[in-house]
mmCIF file of C-alpha atoms in Angstrom:
data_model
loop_
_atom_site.group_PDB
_atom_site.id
_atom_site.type_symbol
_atom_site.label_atom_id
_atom_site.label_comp_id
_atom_site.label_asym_id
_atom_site.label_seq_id
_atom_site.Cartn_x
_atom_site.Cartn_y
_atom_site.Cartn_z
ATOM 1 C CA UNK A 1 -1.850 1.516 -7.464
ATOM 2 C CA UNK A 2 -0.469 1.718 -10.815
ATOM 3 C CA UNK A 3 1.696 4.226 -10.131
ATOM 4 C CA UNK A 4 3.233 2.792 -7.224
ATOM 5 C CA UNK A 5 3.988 -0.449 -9.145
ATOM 6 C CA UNK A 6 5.303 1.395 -12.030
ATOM 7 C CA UNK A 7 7.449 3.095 -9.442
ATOM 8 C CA UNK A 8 8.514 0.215 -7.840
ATOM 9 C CA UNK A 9 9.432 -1.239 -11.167
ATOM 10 C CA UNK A 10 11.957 1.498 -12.204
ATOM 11 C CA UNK A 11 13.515 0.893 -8.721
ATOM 12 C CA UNK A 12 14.016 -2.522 -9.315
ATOM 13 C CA UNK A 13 15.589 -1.709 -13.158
ATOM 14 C CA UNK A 14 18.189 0.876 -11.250
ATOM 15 C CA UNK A 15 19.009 -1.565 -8.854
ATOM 16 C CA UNK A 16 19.855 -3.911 -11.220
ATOM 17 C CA UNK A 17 21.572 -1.751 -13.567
ATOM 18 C CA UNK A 18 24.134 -0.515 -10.303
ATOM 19 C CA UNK A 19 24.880 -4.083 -9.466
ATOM 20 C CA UNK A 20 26.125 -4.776 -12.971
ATOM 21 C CA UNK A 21 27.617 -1.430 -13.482
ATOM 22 C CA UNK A 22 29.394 -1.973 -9.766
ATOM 23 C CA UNK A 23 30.433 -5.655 -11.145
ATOM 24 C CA UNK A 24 31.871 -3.708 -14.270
ATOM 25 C CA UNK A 25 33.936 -1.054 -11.813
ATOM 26 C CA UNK A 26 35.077 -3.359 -8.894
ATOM 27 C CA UNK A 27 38.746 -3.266 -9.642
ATOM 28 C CA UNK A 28 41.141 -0.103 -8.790
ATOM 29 C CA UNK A 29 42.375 -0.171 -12.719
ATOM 30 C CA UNK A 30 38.588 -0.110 -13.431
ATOM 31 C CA UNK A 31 37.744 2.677 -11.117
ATOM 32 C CA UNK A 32 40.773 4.641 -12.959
ATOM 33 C CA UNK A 33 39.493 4.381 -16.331
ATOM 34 C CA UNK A 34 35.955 5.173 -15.224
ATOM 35 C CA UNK A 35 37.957 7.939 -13.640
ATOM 36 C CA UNK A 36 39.565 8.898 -16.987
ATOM 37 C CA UNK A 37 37.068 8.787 -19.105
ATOM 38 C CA UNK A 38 34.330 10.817 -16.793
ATOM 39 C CA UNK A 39 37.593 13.385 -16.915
ATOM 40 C CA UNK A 40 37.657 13.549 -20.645
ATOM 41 C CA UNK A 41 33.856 14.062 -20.545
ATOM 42 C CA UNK A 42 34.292 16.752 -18.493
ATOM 43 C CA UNK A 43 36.778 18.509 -20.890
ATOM 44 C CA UNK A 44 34.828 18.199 -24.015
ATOM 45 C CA UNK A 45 31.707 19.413 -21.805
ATOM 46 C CA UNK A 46 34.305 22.589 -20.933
ATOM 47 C CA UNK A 47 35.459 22.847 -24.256
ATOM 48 C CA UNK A 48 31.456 22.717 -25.613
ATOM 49 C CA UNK A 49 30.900 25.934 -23.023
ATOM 50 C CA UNK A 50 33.678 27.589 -24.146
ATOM 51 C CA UNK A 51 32.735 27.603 -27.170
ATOM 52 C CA UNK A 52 29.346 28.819 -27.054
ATOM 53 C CA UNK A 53 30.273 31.579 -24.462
ATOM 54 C CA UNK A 54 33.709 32.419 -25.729
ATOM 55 C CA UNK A 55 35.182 31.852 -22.522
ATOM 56 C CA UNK A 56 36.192 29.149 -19.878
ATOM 57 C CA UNK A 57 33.017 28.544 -17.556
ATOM 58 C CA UNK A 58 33.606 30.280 -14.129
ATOM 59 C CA UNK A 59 35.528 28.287 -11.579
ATOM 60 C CA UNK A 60 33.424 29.853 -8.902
ATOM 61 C CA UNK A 61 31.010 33.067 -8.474
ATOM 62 C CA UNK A 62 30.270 34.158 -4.355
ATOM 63 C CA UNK A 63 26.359 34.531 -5.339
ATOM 64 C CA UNK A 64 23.303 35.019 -3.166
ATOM 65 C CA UNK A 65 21.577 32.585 -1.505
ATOM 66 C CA UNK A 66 24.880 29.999 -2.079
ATOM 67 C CA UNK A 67 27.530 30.345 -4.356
ATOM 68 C CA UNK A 68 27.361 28.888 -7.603
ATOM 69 C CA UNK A 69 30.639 26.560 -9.307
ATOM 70 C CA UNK A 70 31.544 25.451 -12.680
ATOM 71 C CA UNK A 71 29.471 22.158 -12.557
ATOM 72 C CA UNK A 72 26.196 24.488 -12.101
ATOM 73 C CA UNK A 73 27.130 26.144 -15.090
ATOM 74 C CA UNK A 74 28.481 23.573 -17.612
ATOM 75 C CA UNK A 75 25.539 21.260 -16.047
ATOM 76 C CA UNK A 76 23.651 21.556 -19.635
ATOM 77 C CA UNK A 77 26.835 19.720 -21.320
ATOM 78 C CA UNK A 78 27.139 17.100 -18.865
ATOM 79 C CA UNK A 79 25.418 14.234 -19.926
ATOM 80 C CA UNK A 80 24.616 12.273 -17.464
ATOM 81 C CA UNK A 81 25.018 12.129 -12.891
ATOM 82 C CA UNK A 82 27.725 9.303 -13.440
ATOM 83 C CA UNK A 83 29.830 11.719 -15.611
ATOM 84 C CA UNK A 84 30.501 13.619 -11.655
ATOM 85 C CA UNK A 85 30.739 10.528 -9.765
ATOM 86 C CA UNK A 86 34.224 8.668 -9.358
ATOM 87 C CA UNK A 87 33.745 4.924 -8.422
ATOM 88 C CA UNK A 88 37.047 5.376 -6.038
ATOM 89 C CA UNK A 89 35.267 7.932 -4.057
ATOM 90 C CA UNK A 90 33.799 6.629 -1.627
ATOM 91 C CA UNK A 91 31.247 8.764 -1.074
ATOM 92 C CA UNK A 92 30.008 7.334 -4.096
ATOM 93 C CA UNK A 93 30.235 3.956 -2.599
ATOM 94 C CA UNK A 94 26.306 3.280 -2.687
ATOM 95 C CA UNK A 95 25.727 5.058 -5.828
ATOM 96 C CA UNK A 96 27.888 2.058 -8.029
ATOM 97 C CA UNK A 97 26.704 -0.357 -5.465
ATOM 98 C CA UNK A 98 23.842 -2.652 -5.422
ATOM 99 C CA UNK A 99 23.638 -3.514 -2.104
ATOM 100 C CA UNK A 100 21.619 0.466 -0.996
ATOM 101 C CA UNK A 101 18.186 0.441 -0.694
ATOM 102 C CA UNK A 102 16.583 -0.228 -4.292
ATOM 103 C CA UNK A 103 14.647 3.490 -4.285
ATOM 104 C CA UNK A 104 17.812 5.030 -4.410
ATOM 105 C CA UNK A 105 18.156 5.108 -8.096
ATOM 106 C CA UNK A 106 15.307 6.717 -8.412
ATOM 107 C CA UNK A 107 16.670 9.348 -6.004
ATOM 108 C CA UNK A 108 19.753 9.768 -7.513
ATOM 109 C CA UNK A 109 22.777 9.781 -5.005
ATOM 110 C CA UNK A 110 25.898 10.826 -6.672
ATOM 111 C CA UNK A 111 28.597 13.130 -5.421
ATOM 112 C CA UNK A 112 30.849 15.096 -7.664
ATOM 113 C CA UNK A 113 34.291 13.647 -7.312
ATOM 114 C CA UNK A 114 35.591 16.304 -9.197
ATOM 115 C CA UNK A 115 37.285 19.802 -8.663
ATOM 116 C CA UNK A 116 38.334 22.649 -11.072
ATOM 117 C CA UNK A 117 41.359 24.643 -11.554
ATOM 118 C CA UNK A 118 40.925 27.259 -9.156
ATOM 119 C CA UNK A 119 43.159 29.787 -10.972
ATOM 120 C CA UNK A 120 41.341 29.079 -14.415
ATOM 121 C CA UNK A 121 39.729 32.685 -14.663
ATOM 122 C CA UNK A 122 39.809 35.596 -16.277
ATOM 123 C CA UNK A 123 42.076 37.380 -13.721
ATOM 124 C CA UNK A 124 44.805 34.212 -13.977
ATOM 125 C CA UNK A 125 44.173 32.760 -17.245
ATOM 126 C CA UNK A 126 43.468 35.783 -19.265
ATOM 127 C CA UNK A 127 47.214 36.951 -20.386
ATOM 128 C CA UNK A 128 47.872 39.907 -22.313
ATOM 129 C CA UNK A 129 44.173 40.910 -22.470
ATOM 130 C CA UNK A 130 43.598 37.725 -23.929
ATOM 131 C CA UNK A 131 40.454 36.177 -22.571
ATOM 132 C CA UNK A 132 40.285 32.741 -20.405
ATOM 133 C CA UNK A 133 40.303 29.661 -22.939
ATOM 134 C CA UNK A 134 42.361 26.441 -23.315
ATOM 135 C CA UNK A 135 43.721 27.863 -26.540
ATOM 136 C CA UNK A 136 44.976 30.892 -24.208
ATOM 137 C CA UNK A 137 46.875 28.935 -21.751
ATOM 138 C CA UNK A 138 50.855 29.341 -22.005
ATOM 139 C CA UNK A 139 51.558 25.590 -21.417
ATOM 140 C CA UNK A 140 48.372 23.667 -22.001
ATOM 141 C CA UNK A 141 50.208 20.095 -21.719
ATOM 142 C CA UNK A 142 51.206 20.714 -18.230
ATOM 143 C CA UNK A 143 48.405 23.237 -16.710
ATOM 144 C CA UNK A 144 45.652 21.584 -14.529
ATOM 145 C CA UNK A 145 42.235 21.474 -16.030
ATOM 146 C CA UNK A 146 40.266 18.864 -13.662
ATOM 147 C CA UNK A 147 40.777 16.053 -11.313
ATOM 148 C CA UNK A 148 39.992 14.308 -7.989
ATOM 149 C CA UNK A 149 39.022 16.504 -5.030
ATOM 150 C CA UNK A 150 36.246 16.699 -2.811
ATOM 151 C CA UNK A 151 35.466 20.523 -3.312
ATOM 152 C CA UNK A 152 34.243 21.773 -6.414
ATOM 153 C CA UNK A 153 37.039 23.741 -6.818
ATOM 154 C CA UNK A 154 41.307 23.027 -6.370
ATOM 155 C CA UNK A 155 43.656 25.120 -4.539
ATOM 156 C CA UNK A 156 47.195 24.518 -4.633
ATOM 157 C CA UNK A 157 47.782 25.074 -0.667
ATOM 158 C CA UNK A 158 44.217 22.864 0.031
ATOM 159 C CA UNK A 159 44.577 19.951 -2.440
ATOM 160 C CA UNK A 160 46.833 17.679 -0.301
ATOM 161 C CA UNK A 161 45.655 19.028 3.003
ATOM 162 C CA UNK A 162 41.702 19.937 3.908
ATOM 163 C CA UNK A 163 40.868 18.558 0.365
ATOM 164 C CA UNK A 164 43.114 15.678 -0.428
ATOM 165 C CA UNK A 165 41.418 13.523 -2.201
ATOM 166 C CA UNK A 166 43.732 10.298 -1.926
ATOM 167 C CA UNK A 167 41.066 8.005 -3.158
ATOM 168 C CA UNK A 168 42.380 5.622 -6.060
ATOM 169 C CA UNK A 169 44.926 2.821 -5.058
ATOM 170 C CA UNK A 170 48.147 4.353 -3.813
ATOM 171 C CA UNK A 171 47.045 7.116 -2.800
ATOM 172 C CA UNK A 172 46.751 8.684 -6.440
ATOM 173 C CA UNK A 173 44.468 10.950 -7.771
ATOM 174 C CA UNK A 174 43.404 11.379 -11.814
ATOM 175 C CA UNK A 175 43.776 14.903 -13.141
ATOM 176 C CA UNK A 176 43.477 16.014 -16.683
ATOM 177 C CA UNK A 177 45.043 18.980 -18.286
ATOM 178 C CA UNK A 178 44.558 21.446 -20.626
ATOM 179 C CA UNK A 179 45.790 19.439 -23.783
ATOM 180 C CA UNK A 180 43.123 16.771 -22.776
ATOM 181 C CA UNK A 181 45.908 14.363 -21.499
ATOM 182 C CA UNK A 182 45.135 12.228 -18.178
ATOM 183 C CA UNK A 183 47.841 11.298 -15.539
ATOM 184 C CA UNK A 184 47.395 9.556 -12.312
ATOM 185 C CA UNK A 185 49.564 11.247 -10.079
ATOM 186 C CA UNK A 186 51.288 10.655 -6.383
ATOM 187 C CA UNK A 187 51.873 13.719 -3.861
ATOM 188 C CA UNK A 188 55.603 12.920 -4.796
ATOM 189 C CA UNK A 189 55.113 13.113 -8.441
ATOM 190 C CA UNK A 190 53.865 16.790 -7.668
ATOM 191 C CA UNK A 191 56.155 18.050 -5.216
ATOM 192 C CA UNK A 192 57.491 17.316 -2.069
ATOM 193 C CA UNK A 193 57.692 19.280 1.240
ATOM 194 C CA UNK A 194 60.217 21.869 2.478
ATOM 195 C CA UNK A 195 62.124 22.119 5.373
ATOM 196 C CA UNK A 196 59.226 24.513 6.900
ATOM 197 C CA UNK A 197 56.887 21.570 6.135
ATOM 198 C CA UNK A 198 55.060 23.492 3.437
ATOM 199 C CA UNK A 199 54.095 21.551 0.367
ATOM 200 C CA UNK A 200 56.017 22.716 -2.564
ATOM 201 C CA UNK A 201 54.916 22.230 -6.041
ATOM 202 C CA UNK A 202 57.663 20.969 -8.838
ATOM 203 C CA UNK A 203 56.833 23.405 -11.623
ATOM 204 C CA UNK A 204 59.029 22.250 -14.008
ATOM 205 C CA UNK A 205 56.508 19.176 -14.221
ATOM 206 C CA UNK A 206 53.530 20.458 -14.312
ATOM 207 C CA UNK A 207 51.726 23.794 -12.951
ATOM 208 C CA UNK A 208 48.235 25.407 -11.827
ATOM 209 C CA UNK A 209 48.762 28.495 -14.474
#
């Protein structure tokens, strides 16, 4: 008995605590900054891995039974489920909402709202036999680090298509690079389409590698 009402106690604590958190983050320029600042999380997190393993975590590794991303492996240097969760996805909707059923605190019930650089590994990002690390990187201010998607991984030819992941106001997305600078970005700040219909990136702006 004393279990279940100590159980049903902490459920009632979470619920409150996501329907003040969700009062805090109702507003798309609230939802960015969440946005931004779970982003800047993430790259110290990276930047902590890196330097304990002397390398960039793996974007991806095709393992046996599933294949494991970088969130499995940086998941000792994220603090907390909320640091994966963007309030503008809305498959976070319930998890910065009160209005779920009050157990699902307990449950936890975040997403990650978050993809990595796809080409940030050693094959891409090591140049000149130099290993994969920020410090590496031939144009940190404009190469992609992290940002919205609903994979755990980004892909130039994906990332406005199967994985577009539209979900702030305008159909923007946060991404942060390799310098540690944030930008909310439009499809047309990245590119634009060519006469084929292929989505082609503008380069000069900003880059994958």
């Amino acid at each position: 008995m004393r279990n279940c009402f100590e159980l049903l106690l902490v459920a009632v604590i979470g619920a409150l605590l996501s329907v003040m958190l969700a009062g805090a983050i109702d507003t798309a320029s609230a939802k960015k900054a969440f946005c931004e600042k779970n982003l800047k999380k993430l790259y110290i997190a990276c930047a902590e891995y890196e330097a304990d393993h002397g390398v960039l975590p793996p974007v991806i590794v095709k393992s046996k039974p599933k294949w494991r991303f970088w969130n499995y492996f940086m998941a000792p240097y994220i603090k907390a489920e909320s640091d994966l969760a963007c309030p503008a996805d809305a498959r976070n909707e319930n998890f910065f909402s009160g209005s779920s059923s009050p157990l699902a605190p307990v449950m936890g019930r975040g997403a990650n709202s978050y993809g990595m650089n796809y080409f940030l590994t050693a094959s891409f990002a090591g140049k000149k036999g130099k290993s994969a690390k920020l410090e590496n990187l031939s144009r940190p201010n404009r190469t992609l680090v992290f940002g919205d998607c609903k994979g755990p991984y980004m892909y130039p030819d994906r990332y406005w298509k199967e994985e577009r992941s539209a979900w702030h106001e305008n159909e923007s997305v946060m991404l942060i690079h390799a310098d540690g600078h944030v930008v909310n970005l439009t499809q047309s700040d990245m590119g634009k389409a060519d006469a084929t219909g292929k989505f082609r990136y503008d380069l000069t702006r900003w880059m994958w590698i």
